[in-house]
Coordinates of C-alpha atoms and ligand atoms in Angstrom, one line a residue:
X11 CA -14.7 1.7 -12.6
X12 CA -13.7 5.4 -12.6
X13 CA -13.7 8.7 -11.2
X14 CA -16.7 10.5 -11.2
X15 CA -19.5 7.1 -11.3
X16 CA -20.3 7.6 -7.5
X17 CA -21.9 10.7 -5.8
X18 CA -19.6 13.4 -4.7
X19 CA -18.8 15.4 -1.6
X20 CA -21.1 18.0 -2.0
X21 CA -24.1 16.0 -3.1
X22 CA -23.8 12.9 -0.3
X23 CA -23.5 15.4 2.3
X24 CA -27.0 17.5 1.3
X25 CA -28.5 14.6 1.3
X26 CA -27.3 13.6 4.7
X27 CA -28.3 16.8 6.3
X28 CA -31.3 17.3 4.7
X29 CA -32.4 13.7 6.5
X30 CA -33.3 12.0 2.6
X31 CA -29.9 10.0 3.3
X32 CA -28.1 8.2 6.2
X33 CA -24.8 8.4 7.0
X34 CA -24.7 4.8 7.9
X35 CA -25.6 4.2 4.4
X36 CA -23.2 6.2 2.8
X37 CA -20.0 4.4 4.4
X38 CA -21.4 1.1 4.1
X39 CA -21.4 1.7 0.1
X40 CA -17.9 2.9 0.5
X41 CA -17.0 0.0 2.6
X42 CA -18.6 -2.7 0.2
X43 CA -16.9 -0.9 -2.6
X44 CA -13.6 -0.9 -0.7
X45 CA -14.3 -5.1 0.4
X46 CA -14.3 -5.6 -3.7
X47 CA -11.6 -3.5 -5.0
X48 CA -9.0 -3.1 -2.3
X49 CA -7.1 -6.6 -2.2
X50 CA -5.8 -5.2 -5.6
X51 CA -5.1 -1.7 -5.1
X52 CA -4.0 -1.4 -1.9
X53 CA -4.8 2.1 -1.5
X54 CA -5.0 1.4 2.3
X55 CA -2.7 1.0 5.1
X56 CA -6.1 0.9 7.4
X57 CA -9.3 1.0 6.8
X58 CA -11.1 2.0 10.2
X59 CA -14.5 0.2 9.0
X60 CA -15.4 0.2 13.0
X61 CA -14.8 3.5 13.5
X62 CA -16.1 4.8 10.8
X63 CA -19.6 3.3 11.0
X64 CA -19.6 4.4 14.7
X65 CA -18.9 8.1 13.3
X66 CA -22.1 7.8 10.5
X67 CA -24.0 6.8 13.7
X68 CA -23.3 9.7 15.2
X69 CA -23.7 12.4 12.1
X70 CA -27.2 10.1 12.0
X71 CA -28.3 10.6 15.2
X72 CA -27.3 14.7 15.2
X73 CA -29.3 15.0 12.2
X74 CA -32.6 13.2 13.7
X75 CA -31.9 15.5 17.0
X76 CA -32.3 18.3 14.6
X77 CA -29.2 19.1 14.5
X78 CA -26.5 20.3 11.3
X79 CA -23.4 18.1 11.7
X80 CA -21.8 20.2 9.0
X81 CA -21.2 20.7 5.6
X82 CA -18.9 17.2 5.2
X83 CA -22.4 15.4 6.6
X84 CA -21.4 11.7 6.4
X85 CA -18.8 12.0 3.5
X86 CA -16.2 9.6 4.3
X87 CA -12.6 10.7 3.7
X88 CA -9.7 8.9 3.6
X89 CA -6.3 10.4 5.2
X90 CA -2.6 10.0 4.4
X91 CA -1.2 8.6 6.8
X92 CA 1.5 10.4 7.6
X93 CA -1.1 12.9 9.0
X94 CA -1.6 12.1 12.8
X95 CA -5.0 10.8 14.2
X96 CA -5.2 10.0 18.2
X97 CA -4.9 6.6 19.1
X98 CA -4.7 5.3 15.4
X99 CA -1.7 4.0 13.9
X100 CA 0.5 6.4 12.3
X101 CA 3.0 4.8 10.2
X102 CA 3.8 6.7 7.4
X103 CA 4.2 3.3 5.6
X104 CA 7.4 2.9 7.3
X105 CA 8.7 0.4 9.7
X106 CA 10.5 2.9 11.7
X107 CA 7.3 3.8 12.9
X108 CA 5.6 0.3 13.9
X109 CA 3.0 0.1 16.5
X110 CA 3.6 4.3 17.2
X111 CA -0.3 5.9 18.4
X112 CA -0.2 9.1 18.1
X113 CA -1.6 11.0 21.3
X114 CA -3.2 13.7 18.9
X115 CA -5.5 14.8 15.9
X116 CA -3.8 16.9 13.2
X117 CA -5.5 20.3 12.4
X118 CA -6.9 19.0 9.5
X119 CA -8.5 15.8 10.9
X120 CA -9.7 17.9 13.8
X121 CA -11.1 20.5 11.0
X122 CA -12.7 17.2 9.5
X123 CA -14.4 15.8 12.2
X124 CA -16.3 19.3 13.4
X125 CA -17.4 19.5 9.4
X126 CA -19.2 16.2 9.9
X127 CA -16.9 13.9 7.6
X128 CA -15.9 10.9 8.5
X129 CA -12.7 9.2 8.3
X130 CA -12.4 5.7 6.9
X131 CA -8.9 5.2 6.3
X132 CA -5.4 6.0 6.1
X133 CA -3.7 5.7 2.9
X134 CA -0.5 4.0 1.6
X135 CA 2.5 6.7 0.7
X136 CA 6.2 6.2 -0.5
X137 CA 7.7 5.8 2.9
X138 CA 7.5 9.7 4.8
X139 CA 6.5 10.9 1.6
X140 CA 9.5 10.5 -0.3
X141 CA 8.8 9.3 -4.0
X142 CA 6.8 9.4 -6.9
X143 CA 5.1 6.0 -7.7
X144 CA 4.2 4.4 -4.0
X145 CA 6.6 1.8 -4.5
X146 CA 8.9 3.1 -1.9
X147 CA 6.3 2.1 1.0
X148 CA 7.7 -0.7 3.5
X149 CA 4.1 -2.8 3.0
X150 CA 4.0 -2.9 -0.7
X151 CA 2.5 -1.1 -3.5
X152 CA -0.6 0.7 -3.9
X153 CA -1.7 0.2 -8.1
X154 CA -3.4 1.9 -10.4
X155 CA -7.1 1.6 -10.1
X156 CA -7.5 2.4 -13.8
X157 CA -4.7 -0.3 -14.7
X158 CA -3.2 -2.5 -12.0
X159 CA 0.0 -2.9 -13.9
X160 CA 0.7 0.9 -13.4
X161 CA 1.8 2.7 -11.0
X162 CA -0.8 5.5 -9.3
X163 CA 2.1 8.5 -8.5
X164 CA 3.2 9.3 -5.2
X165 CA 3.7 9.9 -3.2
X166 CA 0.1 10.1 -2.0
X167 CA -0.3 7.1 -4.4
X168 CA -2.8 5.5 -1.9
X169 CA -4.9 8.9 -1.8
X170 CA -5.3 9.3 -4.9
X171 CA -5.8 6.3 -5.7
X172 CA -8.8 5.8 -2.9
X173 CA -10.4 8.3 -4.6
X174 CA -9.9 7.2 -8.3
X175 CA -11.7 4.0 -7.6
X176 CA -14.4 5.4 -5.2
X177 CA -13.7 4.2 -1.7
X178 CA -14.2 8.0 -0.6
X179 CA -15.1 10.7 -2.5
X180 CA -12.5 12.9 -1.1
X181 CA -9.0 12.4 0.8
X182 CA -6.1 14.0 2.1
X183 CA -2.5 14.2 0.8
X184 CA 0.8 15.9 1.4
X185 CA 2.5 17.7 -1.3
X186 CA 6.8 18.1 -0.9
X187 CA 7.4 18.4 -4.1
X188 CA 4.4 17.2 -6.2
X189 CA 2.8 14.6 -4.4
X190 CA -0.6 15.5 -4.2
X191 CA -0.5 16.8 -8.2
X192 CA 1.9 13.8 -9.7
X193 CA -1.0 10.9 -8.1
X194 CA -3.7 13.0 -9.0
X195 CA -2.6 13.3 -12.5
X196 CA -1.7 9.8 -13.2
X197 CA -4.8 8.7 -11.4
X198 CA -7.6 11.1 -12.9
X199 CA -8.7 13.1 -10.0
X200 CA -8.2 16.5 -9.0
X201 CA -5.6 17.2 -6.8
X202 CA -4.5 20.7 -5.2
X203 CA -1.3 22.1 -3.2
X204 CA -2.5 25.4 -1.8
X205 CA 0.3 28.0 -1.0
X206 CA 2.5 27.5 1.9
X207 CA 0.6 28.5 5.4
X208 CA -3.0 28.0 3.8
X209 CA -3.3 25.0 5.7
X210 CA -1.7 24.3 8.9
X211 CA 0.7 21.4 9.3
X212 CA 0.1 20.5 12.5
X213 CA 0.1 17.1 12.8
X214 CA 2.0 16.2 9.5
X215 CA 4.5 14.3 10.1
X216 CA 7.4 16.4 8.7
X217 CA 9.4 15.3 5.7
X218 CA 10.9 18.8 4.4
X219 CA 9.1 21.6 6.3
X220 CA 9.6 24.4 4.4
X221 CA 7.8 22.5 1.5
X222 CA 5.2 20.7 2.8
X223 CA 1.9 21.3 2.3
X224 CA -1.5 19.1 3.4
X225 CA -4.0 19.5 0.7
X226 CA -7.6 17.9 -1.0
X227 CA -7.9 15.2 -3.2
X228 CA -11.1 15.0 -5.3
X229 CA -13.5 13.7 -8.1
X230 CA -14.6 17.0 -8.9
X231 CA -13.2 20.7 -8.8
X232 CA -16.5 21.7 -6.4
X233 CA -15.6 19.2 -3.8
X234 CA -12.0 20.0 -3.7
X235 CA -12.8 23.5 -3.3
X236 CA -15.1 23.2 -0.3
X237 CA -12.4 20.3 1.4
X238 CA -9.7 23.2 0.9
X239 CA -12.0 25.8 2.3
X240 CA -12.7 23.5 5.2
X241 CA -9.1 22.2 6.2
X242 CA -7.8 25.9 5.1
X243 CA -7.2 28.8 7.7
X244 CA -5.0 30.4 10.3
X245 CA -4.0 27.6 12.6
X246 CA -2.0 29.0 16.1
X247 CA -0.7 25.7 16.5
X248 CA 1.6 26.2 13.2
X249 CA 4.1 29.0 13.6
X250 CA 4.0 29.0 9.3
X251 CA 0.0 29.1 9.2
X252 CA -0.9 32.8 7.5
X253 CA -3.0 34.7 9.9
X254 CA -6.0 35.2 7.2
X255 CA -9.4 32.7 7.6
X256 CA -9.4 30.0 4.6
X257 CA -9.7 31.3 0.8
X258 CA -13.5 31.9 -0.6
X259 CA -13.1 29.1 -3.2
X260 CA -16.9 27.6 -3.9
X261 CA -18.8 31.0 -4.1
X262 CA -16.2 31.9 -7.3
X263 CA -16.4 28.5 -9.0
X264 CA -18.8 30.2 -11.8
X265 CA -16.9 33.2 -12.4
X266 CA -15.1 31.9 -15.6
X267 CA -12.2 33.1 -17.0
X268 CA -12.7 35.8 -19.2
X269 CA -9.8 38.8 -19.9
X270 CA -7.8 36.4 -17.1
X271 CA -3.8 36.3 -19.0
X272 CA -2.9 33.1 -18.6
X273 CA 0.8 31.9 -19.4
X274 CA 2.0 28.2 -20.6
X275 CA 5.7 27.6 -19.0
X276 CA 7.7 27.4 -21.9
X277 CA 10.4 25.8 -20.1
X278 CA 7.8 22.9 -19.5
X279 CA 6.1 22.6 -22.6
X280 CA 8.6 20.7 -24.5
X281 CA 11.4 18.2 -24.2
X282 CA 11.3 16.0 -21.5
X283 CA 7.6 15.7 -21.8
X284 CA 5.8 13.1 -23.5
X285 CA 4.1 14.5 -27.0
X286 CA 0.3 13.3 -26.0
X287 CA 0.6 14.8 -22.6
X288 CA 1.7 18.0 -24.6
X289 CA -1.4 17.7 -26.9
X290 CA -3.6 17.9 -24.1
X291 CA -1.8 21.3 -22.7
X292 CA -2.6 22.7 -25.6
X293 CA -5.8 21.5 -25.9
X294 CA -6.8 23.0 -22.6
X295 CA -5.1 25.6 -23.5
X296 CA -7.6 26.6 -26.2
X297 CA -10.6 25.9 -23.9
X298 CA -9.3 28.3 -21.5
X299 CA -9.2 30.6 -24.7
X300 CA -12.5 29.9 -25.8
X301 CA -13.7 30.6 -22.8
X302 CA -12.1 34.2 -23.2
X303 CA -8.5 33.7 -21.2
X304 CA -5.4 35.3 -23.2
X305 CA -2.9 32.7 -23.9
X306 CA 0.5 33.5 -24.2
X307 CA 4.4 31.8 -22.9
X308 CA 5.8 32.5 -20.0
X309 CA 9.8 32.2 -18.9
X310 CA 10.5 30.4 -16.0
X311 CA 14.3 30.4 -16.5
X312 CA 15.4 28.8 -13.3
X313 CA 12.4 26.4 -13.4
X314 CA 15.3 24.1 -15.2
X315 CA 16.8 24.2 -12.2
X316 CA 14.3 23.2 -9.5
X317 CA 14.9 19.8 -9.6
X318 CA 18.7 19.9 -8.5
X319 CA 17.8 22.6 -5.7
X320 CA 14.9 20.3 -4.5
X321 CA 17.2 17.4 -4.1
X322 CA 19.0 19.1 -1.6
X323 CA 16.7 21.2 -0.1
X324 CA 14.2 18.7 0.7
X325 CA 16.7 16.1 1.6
X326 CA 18.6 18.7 3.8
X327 CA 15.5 19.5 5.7
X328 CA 14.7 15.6 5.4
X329 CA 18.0 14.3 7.0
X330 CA 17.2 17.0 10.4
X331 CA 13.6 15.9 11.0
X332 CA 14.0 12.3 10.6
X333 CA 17.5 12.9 13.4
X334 CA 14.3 12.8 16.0
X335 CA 13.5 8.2 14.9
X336 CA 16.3 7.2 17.0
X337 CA 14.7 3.9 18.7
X338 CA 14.0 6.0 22.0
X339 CA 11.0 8.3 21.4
X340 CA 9.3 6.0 18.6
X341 CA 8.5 2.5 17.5
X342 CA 10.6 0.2 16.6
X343 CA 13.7 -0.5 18.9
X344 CA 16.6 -2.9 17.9
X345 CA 18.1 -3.3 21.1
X346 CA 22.3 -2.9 21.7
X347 CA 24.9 -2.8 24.3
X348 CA 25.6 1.2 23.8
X349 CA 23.0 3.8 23.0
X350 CA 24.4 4.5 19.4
X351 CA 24.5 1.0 18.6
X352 CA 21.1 0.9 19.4
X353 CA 20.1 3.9 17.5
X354 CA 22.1 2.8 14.6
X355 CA 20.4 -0.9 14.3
X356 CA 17.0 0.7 15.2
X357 CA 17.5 3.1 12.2
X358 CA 19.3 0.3 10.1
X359 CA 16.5 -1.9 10.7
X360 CA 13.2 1.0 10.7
X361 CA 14.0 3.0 6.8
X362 CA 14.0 2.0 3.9
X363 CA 16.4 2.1 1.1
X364 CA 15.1 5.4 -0.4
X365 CA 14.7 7.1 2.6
X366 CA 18.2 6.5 3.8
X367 CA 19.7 7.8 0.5
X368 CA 17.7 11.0 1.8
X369 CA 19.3 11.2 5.1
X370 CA 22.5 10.7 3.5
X371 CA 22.5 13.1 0.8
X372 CA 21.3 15.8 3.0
X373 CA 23.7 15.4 5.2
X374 CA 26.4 15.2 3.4
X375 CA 24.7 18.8 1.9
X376 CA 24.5 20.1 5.4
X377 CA 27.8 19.3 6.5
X378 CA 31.0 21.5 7.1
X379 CA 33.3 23.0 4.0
X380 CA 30.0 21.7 1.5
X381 CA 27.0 23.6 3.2
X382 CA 27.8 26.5 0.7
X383 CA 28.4 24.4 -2.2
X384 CA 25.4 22.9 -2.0
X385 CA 22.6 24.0 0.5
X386 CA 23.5 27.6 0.3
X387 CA 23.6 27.3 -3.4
X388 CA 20.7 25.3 -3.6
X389 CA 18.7 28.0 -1.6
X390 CA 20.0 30.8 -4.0
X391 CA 18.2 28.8 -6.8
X392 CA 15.0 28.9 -4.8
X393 CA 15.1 32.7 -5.0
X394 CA 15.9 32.6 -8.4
X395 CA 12.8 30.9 -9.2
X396 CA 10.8 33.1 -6.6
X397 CA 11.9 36.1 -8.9
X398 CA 10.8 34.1 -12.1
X399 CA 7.5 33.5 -11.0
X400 CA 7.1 37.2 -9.7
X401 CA 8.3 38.6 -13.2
X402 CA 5.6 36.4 -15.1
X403 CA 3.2 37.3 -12.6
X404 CA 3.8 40.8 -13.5
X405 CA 1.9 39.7 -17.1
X406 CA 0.0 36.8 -16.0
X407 CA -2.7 36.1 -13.9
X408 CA -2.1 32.1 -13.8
X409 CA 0.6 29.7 -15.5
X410 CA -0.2 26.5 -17.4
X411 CA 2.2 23.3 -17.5
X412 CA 1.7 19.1 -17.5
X413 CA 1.5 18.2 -13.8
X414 CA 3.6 15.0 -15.0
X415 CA 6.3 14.2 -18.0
X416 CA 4.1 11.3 -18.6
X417 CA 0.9 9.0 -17.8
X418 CA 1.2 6.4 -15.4
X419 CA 4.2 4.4 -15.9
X420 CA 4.5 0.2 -15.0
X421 CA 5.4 -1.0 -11.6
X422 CA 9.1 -1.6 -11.2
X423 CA 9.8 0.7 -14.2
X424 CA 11.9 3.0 -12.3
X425 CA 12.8 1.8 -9.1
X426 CA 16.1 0.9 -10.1
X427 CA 16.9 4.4 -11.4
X428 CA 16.0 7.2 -8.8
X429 CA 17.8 9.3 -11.1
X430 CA 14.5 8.6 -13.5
X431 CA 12.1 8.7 -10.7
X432 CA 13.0 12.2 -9.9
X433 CA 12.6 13.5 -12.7
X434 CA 8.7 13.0 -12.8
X435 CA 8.8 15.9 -10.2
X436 CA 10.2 18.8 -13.2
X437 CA 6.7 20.5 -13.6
X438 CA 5.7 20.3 -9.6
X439 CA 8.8 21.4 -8.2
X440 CA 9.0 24.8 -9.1
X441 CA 5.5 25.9 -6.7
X442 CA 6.4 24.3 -3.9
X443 CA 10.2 26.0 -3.7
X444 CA 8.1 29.3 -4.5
X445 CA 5.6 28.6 -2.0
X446 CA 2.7 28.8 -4.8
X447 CA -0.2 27.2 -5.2
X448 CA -1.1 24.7 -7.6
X449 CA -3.6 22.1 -8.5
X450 CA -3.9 18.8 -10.8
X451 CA -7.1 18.7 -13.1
X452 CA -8.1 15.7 -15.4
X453 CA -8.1 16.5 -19.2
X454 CA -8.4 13.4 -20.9
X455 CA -6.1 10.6 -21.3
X456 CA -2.8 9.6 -23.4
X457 CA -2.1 7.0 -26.4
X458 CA -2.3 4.7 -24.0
X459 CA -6.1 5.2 -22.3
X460 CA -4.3 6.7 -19.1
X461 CA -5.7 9.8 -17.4
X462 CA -3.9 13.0 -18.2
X463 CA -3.4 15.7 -15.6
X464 CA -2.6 19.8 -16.2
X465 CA -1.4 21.7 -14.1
X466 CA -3.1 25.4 -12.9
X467 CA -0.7 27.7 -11.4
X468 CA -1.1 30.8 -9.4
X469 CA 1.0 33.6 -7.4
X470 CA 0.4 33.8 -3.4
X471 CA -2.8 33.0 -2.1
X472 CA -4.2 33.1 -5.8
X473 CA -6.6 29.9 -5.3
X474 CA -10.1 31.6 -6.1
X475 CA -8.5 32.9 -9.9
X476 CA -6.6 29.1 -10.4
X477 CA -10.2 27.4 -9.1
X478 CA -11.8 29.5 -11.4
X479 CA -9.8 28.4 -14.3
X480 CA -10.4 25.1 -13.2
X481 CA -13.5 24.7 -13.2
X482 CA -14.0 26.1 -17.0
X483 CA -11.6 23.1 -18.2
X484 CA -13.2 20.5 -16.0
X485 CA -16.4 21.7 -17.5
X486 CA -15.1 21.2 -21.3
X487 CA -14.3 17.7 -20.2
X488 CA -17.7 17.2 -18.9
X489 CA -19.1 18.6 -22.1
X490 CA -16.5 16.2 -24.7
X491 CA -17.6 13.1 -23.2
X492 CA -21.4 13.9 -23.3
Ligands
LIG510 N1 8.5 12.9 -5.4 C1 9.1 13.9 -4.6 C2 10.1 13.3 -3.7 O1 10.3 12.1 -3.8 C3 8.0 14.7 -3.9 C4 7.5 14.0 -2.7 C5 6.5 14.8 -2.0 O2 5.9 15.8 -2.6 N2 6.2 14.4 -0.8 O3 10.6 13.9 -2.9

């Protein structure tokens, strides 16, 4: 089973308010496709199959009051979950965070709800976000719904993946340093990180705040669209949210590409990435062509670079807002004689092996006599890259690159390497230290019959031109396998 079989967003939810449909209806599918497939993808941490029937009731019972519940009518939607819902575990599949109810909604799930959607899960994730594969969360593994020996990305692995194998047409993400785009890719769905204040954070639990972004996971580029346009907009609960309402993405879906100068990152468009994932960058690089785009390269010199500045940056940021999991103010407690021997077996006992390599590197960037060394050069880097991008988006309109350096790799292939696992993050990087939006869109697969993502990227608020685009290459895919 694959993306794109079962109805989408924007189709379920006309149907639900236009009365031919019922909600209830619509999540029992979901549910009875989740029953059969989850016990080997584990895409979930949670499925709230109560909870979410008792919400299709409701969008049921407002549309036979006459009612519109909205323009999510009934769609189910399934939510990282390191994004906080009230009274519902939280755990951002950590054990740190055991048995912790948050006593809030996030923005986004608060956005949700009033758009008639329904939530009927929260997804696995590399523990608080940090990794590329999933493998890093504390209760196993989400897999690949296309192949269970692979991996699905991460580390919104169990987002992605929910969506890949239908148990919701949409879902939520977060997106640090590619983790919306890297899952999407490997799993064959779109997947979008829209530029920095689109959508507000509140709510997300913070893993490196000056990069992290929520953001839409979807079968098609329609339904992402509207979920952005939804979730999107100023938010006075995030002091980052842009004061502007939520980019017009749907109404410009059909406006093509034509005279739009678009640029392929030469930087990454060759080594490091794996040659069918390059065939199929070029490939959509002619349908963007054909569809009257100029093609050219762009330089992103410092884009080489983004990776070593992430590492710090993120872990530096990293390493300050996990300080606040100290056994006191959330879940799990290992209790000691002192205070600090408490906080010290509570955090010894709560992370994870990856996230404690975290803390400690971005400490030991943060600390005295190495802060300029490394943080302060690190944040030099980031305006480096901020002037790259500027310069090419002085001749283009939108740059072009993989998403990932390769399709899905096998679980347990790089776990014992982080140095390896890293480096699936060189294409995504680079927009999130800018601030820049970016999306994932399926075009075809590799050699070996796994999805292949590229990668649509666009200056400051530049969603409408980058949905634009792609929607003209999901479009050519639609048309290939006719
Ligand atoms: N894979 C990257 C990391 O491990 C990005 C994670 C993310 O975007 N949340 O940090």
């Amino acid at each position: 089973m694959t993306a794109g079989v079962a109805p989408t967003a924007v189709s379920i939810a006309a149907e639900v308010r236009g009365g031919t449909r019922s909600a209830r209806s619509v999540v029992e599918e979901h549910l009875a496709r989740i029953a059969e497939r989850e016990p080997a993808i584990h895409a979930f941490n949670l499925v709230l199959r109560d909870e979410a029937l008792a919400a299709a009731d409701a969008v049921d019972a407002a549309v036979a009051a006459g009612d519109d519940p909205g323009p999510l009518a009934g769609v189910p939607v399934a939510l990282k979950d390191n994004l906080c819902t009230r009274g519902i575990p939280t755990t951002c599949s950590s054990r740190i965070l055991e048995g912790w109810r948050p006593p809030y909604d996030a923005t986004v799930v608060e956005r949700l709800r009033r758009s008639g959607a329904i939530t009927i899960g929260k997804t696995n994730l590399d523990e608080f976000a940090m990794g590329s594969s999933t493998e890093n969360s504390a209760f196993g593994p989400t897999r690949n719904p296309h192949d269970l020996t692979k991996v699905p990305g991460g580390s919104s692995g169990g987002s992605a993946a929910a969506v890949a194998a239908n148990f919701a047409p949409l879902a939520l993400g977060s997106d640090t340093g590619g983790s919306i785009r890297q899952p999407a890719s490997l799993c064959g769905v779109v997947g979008v990180k829209p530029t920095y204040g689109v959508v507000s954070r509140y709510g997300l639990v913070a893993f490196a705040s000056s990069l992290d972004q929520i953001g839409p996971f979807a079968t098609t580029v329609h339904d992402a669209a509207l979920l952005l346009e939804i979730i999107g907009g100023h938010d006075p609960l995030d002091s980052t949210s842009i004061p502007s309402p939520a980019p017009s993405l749907v109404d410009v879906l059909d406006r093509g590409v034509d005279g739009l100068r678009i640029g392929i990152i030469g930087e990454l468009a060759g080594e490091g990435i794996a040659p069918d994932v390059l065939a199929r960058l070029h490939e959509a690089a002619n349908v963007l062509e054909k569809a009257g785009a100029i093609i050219d390269t762009a330089t992103i010199p410092a884009a080489m670079y983004g990776l070593s500045a992430y590492y710090l940056i993120a872990p530096a940021e990293a390493s300050s807002n996990l300080a606040r999991y100290d056994g006191v103010r959330y879940g799990l407690r290992v209790d000691a004689p002192t205070t600090a021997e408490m906080n010290e077996l509570s955090r010894t006992a709560g992370f994870g092996a990856e996230v404690k390599r975290r803390i400690m590197l971005g400490t030991y960037a943060l600390s005295a006599g190495y802060y300029d060394s490394y943080y302060g050069k690190a944040q030099k880097v980031r305006t480096l890259i901020i002037n790259d991008f500027a310069k090419a988006y002085e001749q283009f309109d939108l740059l072009l690159s993989p998403t990932s350096p390769t399709t899905a790799f096998a679980l347990g292939a790089k776990t014992s390497d982080p140095l390896t696992m890293y480096l699936n993050d060189i294409c995504t990087i680079p927009s999130n230290l800018a601030g820049q939006p970016a999306m994932s869109v399926p075009f075809g697969v590799g050699d070996d019959g796994m999805p292949v993502g590229v990668q649509l990227l666009a200056p400051l608020q530049g969603e409408p031109t980058m949905f634009r685009a792609a929607a003209v290459l999901e479009a050519a895919m639609k048309e290939t396998s006719r």
